[in-house]
Short mmCIF file of C-alpha atoms in Angstrom, two decimals:
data_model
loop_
_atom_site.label_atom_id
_atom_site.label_comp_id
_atom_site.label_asym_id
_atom_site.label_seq_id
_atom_site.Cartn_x
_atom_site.Cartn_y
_atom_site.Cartn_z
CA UNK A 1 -3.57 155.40 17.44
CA UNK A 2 -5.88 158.03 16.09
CA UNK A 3 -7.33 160.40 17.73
CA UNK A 4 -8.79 163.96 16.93
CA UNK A 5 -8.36 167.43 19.02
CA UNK A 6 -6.69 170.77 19.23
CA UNK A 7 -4.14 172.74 20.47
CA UNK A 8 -5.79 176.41 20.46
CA UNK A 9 -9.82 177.09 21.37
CA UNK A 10 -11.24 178.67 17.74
CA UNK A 11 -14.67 178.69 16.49
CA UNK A 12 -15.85 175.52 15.04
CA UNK A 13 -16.22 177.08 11.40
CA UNK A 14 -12.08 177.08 12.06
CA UNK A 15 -10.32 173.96 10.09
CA UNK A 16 -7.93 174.22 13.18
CA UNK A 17 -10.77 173.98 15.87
CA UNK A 18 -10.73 170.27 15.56
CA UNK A 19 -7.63 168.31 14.07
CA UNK A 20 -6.88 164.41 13.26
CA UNK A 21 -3.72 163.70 15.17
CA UNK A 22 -1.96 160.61 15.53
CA UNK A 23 -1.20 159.45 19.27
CA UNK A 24 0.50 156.99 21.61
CA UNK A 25 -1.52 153.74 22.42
CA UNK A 26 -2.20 153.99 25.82
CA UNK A 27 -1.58 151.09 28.75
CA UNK A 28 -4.24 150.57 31.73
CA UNK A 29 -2.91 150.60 35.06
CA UNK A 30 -4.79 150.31 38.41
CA UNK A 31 -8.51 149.96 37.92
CA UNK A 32 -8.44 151.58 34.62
CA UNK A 33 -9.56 149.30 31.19
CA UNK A 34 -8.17 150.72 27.79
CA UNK A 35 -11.21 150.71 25.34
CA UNK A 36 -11.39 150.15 21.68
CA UNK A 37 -14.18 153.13 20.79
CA UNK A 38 -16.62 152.04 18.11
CA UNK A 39 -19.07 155.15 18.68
CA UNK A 40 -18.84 158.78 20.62
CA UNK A 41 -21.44 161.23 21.16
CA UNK A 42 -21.40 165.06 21.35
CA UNK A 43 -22.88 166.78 23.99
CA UNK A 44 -22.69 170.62 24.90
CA UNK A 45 -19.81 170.61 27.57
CA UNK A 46 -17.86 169.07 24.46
CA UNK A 47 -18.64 172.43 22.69
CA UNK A 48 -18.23 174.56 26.39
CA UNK A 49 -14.94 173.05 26.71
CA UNK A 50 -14.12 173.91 23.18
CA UNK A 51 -15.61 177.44 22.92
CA UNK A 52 -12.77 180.47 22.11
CA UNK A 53 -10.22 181.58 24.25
CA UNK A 54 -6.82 182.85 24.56
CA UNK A 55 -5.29 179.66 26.05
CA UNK A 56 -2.95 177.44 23.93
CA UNK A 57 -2.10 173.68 24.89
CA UNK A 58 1.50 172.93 24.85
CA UNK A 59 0.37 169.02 23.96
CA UNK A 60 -2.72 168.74 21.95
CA UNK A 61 -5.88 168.13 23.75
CA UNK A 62 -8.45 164.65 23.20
CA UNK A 63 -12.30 165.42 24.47
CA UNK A 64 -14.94 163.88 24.38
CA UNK A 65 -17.25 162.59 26.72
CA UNK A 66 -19.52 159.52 25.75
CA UNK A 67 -18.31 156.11 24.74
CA UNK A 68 -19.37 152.76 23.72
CA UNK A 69 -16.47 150.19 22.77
CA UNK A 70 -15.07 146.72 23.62
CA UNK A 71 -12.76 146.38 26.45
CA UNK A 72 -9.23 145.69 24.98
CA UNK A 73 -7.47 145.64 28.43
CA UNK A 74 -7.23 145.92 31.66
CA UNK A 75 -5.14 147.37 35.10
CA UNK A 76 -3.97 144.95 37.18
CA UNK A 77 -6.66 146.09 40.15
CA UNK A 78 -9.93 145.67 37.78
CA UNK A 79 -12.46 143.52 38.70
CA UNK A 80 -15.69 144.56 36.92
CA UNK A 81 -14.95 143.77 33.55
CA UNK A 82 -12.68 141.74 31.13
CA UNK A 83 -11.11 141.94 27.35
CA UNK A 84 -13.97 141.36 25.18
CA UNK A 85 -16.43 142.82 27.17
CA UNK A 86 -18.71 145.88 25.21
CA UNK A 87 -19.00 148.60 27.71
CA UNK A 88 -20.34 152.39 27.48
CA UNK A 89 -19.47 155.22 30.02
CA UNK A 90 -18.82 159.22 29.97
CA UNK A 91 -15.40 158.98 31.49
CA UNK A 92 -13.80 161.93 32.98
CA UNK A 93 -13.29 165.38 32.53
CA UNK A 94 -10.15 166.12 34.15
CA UNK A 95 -8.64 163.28 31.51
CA UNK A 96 -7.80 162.71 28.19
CA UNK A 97 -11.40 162.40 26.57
CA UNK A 98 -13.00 159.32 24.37
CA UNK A 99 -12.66 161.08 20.64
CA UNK A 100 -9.78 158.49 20.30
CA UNK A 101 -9.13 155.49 19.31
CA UNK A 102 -7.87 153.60 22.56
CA UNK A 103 -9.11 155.32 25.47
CA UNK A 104 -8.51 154.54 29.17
CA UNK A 105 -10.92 155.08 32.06
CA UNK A 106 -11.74 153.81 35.40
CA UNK A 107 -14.01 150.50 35.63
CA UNK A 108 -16.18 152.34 38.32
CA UNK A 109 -17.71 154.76 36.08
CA UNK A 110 -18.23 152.35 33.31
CA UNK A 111 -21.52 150.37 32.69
CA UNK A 112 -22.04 147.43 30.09
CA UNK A 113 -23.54 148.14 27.13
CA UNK A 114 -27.46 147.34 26.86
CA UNK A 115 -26.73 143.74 24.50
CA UNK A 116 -30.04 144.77 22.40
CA UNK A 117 -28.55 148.49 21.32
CA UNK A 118 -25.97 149.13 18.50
CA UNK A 119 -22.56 150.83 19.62
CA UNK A 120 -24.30 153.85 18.08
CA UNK A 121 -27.28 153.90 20.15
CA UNK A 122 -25.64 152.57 23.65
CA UNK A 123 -23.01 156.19 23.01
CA UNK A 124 -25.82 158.11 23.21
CA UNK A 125 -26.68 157.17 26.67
CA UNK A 126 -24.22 157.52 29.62
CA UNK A 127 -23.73 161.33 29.81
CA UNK A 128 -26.86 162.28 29.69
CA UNK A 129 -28.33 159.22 31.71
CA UNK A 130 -25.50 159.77 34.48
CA UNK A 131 -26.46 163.82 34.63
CA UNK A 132 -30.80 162.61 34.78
CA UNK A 133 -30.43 159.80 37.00
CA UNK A 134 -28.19 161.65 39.58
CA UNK A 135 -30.45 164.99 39.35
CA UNK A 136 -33.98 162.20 39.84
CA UNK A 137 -32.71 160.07 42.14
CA UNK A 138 -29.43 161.54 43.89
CA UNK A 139 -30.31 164.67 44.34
CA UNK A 140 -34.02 165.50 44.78
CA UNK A 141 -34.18 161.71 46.21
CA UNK A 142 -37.13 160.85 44.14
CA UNK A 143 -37.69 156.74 44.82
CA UNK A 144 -36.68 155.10 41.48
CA UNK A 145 -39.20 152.74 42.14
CA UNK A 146 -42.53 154.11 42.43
CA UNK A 147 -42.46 154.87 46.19
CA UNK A 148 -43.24 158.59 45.38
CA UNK A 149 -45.39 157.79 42.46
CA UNK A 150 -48.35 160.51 42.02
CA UNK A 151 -45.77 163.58 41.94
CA UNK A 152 -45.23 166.14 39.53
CA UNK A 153 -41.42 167.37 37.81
CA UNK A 154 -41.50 170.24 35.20
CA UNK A 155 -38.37 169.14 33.09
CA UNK A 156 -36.98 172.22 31.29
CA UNK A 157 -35.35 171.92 28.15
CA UNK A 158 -37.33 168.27 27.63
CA UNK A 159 -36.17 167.29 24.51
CA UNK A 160 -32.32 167.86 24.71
CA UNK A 161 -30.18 164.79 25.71
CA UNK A 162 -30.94 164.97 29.21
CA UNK A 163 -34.67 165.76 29.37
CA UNK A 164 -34.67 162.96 27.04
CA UNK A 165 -33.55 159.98 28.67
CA UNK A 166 -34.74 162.44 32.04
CA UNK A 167 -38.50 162.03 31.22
CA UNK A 168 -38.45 158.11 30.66
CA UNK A 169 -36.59 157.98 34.31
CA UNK A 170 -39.45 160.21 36.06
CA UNK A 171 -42.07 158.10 33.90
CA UNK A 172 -40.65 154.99 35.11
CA UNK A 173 -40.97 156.33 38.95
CA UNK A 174 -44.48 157.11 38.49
CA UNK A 175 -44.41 160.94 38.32
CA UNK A 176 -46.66 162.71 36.29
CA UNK A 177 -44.11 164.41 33.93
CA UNK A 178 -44.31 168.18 32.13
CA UNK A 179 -41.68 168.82 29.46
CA UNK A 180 -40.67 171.82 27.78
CA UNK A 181 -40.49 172.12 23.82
CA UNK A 182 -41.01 174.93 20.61
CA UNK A 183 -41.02 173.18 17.78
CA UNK A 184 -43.69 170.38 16.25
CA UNK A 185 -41.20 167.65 16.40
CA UNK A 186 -39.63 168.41 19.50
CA UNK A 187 -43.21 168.43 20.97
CA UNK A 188 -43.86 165.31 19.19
CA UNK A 189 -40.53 163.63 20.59
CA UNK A 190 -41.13 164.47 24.61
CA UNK A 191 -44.65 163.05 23.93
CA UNK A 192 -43.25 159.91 22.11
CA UNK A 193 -41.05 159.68 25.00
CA UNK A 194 -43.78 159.44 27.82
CA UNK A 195 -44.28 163.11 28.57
CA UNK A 196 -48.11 163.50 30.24
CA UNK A 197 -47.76 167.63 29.15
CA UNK A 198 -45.88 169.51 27.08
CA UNK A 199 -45.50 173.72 27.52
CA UNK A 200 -43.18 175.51 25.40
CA UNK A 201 -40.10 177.57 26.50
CA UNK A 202 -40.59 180.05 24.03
CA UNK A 203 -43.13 181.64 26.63
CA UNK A 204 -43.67 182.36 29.93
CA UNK A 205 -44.13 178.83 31.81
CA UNK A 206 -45.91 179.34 35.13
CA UNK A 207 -49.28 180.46 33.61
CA UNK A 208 -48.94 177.45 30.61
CA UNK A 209 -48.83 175.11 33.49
CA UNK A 210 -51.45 176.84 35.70
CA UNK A 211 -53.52 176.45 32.48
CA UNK A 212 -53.13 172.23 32.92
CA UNK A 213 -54.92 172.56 36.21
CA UNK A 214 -51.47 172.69 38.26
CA UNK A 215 -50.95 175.31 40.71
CA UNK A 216 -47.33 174.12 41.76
CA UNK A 217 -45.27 170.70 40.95
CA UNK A 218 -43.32 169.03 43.35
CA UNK A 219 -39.92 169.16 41.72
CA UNK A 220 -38.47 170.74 38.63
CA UNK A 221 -36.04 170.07 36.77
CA UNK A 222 -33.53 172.73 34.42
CA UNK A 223 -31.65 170.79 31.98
CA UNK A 224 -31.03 173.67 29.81
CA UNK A 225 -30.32 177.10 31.28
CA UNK A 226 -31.30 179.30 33.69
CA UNK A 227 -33.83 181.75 31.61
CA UNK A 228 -36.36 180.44 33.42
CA UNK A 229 -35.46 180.41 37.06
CA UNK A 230 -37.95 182.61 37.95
CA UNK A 231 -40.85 180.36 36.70
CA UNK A 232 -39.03 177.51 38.33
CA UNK A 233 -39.54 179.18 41.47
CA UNK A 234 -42.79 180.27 41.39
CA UNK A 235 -44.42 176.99 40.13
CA UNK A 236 -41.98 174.82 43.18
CA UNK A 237 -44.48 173.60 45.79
CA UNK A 238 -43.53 174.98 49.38
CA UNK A 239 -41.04 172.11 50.25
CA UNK A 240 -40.07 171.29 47.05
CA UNK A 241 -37.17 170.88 45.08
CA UNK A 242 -35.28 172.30 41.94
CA UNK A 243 -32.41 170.58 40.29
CA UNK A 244 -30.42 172.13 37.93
CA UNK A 245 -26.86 171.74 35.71
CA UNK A 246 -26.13 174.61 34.79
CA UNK A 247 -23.53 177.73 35.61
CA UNK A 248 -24.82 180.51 37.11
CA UNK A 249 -24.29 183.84 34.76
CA UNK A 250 -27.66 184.62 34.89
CA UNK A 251 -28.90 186.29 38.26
CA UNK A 252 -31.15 183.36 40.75
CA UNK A 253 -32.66 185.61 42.96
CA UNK A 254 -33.59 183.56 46.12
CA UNK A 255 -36.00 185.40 48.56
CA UNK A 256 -38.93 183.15 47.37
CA UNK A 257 -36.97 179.85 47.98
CA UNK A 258 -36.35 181.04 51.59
CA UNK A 259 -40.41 181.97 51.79
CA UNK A 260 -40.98 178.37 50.50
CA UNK A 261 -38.02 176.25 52.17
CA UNK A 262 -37.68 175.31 49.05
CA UNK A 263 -34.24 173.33 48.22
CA UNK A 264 -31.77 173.52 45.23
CA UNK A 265 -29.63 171.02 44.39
CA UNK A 266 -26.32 170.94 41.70
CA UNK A 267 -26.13 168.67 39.43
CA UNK A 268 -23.04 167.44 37.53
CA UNK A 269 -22.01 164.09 36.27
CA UNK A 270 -18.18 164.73 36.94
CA UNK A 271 -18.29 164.81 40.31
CA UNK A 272 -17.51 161.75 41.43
CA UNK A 273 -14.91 161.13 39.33
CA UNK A 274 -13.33 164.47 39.41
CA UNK A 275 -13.30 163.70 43.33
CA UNK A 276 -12.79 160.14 43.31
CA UNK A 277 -15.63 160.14 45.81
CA UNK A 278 -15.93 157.10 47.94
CA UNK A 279 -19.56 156.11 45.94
CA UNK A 280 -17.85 156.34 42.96
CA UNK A 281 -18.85 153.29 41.83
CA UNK A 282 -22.80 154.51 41.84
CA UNK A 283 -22.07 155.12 38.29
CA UNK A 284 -21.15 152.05 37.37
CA UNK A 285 -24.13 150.69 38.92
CA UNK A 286 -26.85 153.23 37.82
CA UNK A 287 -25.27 152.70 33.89
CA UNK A 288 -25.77 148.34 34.62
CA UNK A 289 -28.97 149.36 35.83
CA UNK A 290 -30.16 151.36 32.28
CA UNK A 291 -28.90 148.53 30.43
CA UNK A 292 -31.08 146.14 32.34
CA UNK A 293 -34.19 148.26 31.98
CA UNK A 294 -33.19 149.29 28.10
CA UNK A 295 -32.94 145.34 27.66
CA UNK A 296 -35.90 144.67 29.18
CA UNK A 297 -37.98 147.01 26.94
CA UNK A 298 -38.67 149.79 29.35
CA UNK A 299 -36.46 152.27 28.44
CA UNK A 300 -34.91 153.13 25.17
CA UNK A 301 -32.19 154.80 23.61
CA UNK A 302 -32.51 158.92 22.75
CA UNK A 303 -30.19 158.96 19.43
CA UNK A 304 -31.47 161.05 16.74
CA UNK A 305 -28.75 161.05 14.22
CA UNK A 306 -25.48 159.43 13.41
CA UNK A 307 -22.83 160.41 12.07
CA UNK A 308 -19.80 158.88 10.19
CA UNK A 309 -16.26 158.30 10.77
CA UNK A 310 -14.99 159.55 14.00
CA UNK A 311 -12.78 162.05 12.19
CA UNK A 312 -11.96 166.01 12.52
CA UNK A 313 -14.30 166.67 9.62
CA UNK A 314 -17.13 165.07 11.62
CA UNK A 315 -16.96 165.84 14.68
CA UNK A 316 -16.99 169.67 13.41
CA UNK A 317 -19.97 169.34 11.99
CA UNK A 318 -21.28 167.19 14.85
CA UNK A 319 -20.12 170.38 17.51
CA UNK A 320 -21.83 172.73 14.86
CA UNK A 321 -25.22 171.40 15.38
CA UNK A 322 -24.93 171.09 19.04
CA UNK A 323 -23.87 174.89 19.13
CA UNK A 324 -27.44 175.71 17.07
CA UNK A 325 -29.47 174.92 20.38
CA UNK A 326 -31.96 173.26 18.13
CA UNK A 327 -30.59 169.65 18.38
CA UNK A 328 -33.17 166.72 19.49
CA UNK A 329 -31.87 163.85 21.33
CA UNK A 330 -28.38 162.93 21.14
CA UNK A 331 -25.69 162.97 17.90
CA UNK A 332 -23.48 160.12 17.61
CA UNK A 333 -20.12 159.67 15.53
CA UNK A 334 -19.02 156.17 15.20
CA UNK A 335 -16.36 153.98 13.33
CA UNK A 336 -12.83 154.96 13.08
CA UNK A 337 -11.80 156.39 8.98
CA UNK A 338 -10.56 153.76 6.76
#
């Protein structure tokens, strides 16, 4: 089958950072399915996992970590889907990833794909949906539906993949939502997306929000980096909660979360899988649920550019634009090179 990755961590300008290699088909045992990919997307921990370094793979190494496809088989301990279902999921990081032809991954973190989306626009989703839903729902325990309706979340870094599909989540659980974006179309795109105000990350937050008439918000949200910690934690509410996803190489001083009893929660999509935790399955049902709500009108897909074939040509390019920090929404490659 074919299938594109590397063998030694370069900078994506490098021919070699990305290869087209030619691979075994893989079998499904267990509760795994083998999928036939029709689209990927790129996302930042493709580009993380990618970045330089000294190490070498002895075997070349497949990333990639959004899929939509059709279900070509399955282990003999699935029960969740069949051949010839369409399906989308993020799969798992401590396995081969979806850039591939054929790829194999456990029926517990797959969804189906939303029936009114396009390959295309149903790979945009699970990542980034997994990582908002989790950080909403699973870890500041905001009720999905509308029980806590009235609150406030800052979302930092609104218009990347996961403030994206992030805001339309917190919109859908009543909250009154402010996003973070520079540039006129990223400001347009939060809005579009159901954002009630918009403050940029270019400068200082806490006194763009005070401006709004808010004195503190009840949760926030960092779905970029961790620049703006110290905002964060001054606009949290005493009692309130910060989610975030991402490492920690920038200093989080605490003494004003321990004034506040304010909570922080981690966030990260791989989790469960990595662990094989016992709600494992959550994923599964939180990517069902999306479809449902994306079929139904009420949520929608955050693509903002495709890309074409799902070769080592474009998926360079695709990591290229990621690695700008400018991108909006979600980049998709789909279809396999003639």
């Amino acid at each position: 089958m074919k299938a594109v990755g590397f063998t030694r961590y370069l900078p994506i300008d490098d021919p070699q950072s990305l290869i087209d290699l030619d691979l075994p088909k893989p079998a499904p045992q267990g509760r795994d399915i083998l999928v036939a990919v029709r689209a990927v997307a790129v996302n930042p921990v493709d580009t993380k996992v990618r970045s330089p370094k000294e190490k070498v793979e002895d075997a070349p190494r497949v990333i990639g970590y959004d899929a939509s496809g059709v279900v070509e088989a399955v282990g003999p301990d699935v029960t969740l889907f069949r051949p010839g279902d369409e399906v989308y999921y993020a799969g798992d990081i401590t396995r081969p990833g979806t850039n591939q032809e054929f790829h194999l991954v456990d029926e517990r973190i797959v969804g189906r794909k939303p029936s009114s989306l396009s390959f295309a626009e149903a790979a945009a989703l699970p990542l980034t949906t997994i990582t908002a839903y989790e950080s909403l729902f699973h870890r500041l325990r905001i009720d999905r539906d509308g029980a806590d309706a009235g609150r406030s979340i800052l979302i930092i870094g609104g218009a990347g993949g996961v403030g994206s599909i992030g805001i339309q989540l917190a919109k859908r659980a009543g909250l009154t939502v402010i996003a973070t974006a520079s540039r006129p179309e990223t400001v347009a795109w939060v809005r579009e997306l159901g954002a009630d105000h918009v403050v940029s990350h270019r400068e200082p937050l806490a006194p763009q929000v005070r401006a709004l008439g808010i004195e503190h918000v009840d949760h926030v949200a960092i779905f970029n980096d961790m620049r703006h910690w110290l905002d964060a934690v001054e606009l949290i509410r005493p009692q309130g909660s910060i989610v975030t996803i991402d490492d920690t190489h920038l200093p989080m001083p605490m003494e004003q979360m321990k004034t506040k009893a304010a909570s922080l929660h981690w966030e990260l999509m791989f989790t469960r899988a990595m662990f094989a935790t016992p709600d494992m399955i959550e994923q599964h049902r939180l990517l069902d649920f999306v479809a449902d709500e994306i079929d139904a009108g009420r949520l929608r897909t955050t693509l903002a550019e495709t890309l074409s074939p799902i070769d080592a040509h474009t998926l360079r390019e695709a990591h290229r634009r990621i690695e700008t920090g400018t991108a909006r929404g979600k980049i998709v490659v789909e279809g396999l090179p003639g």
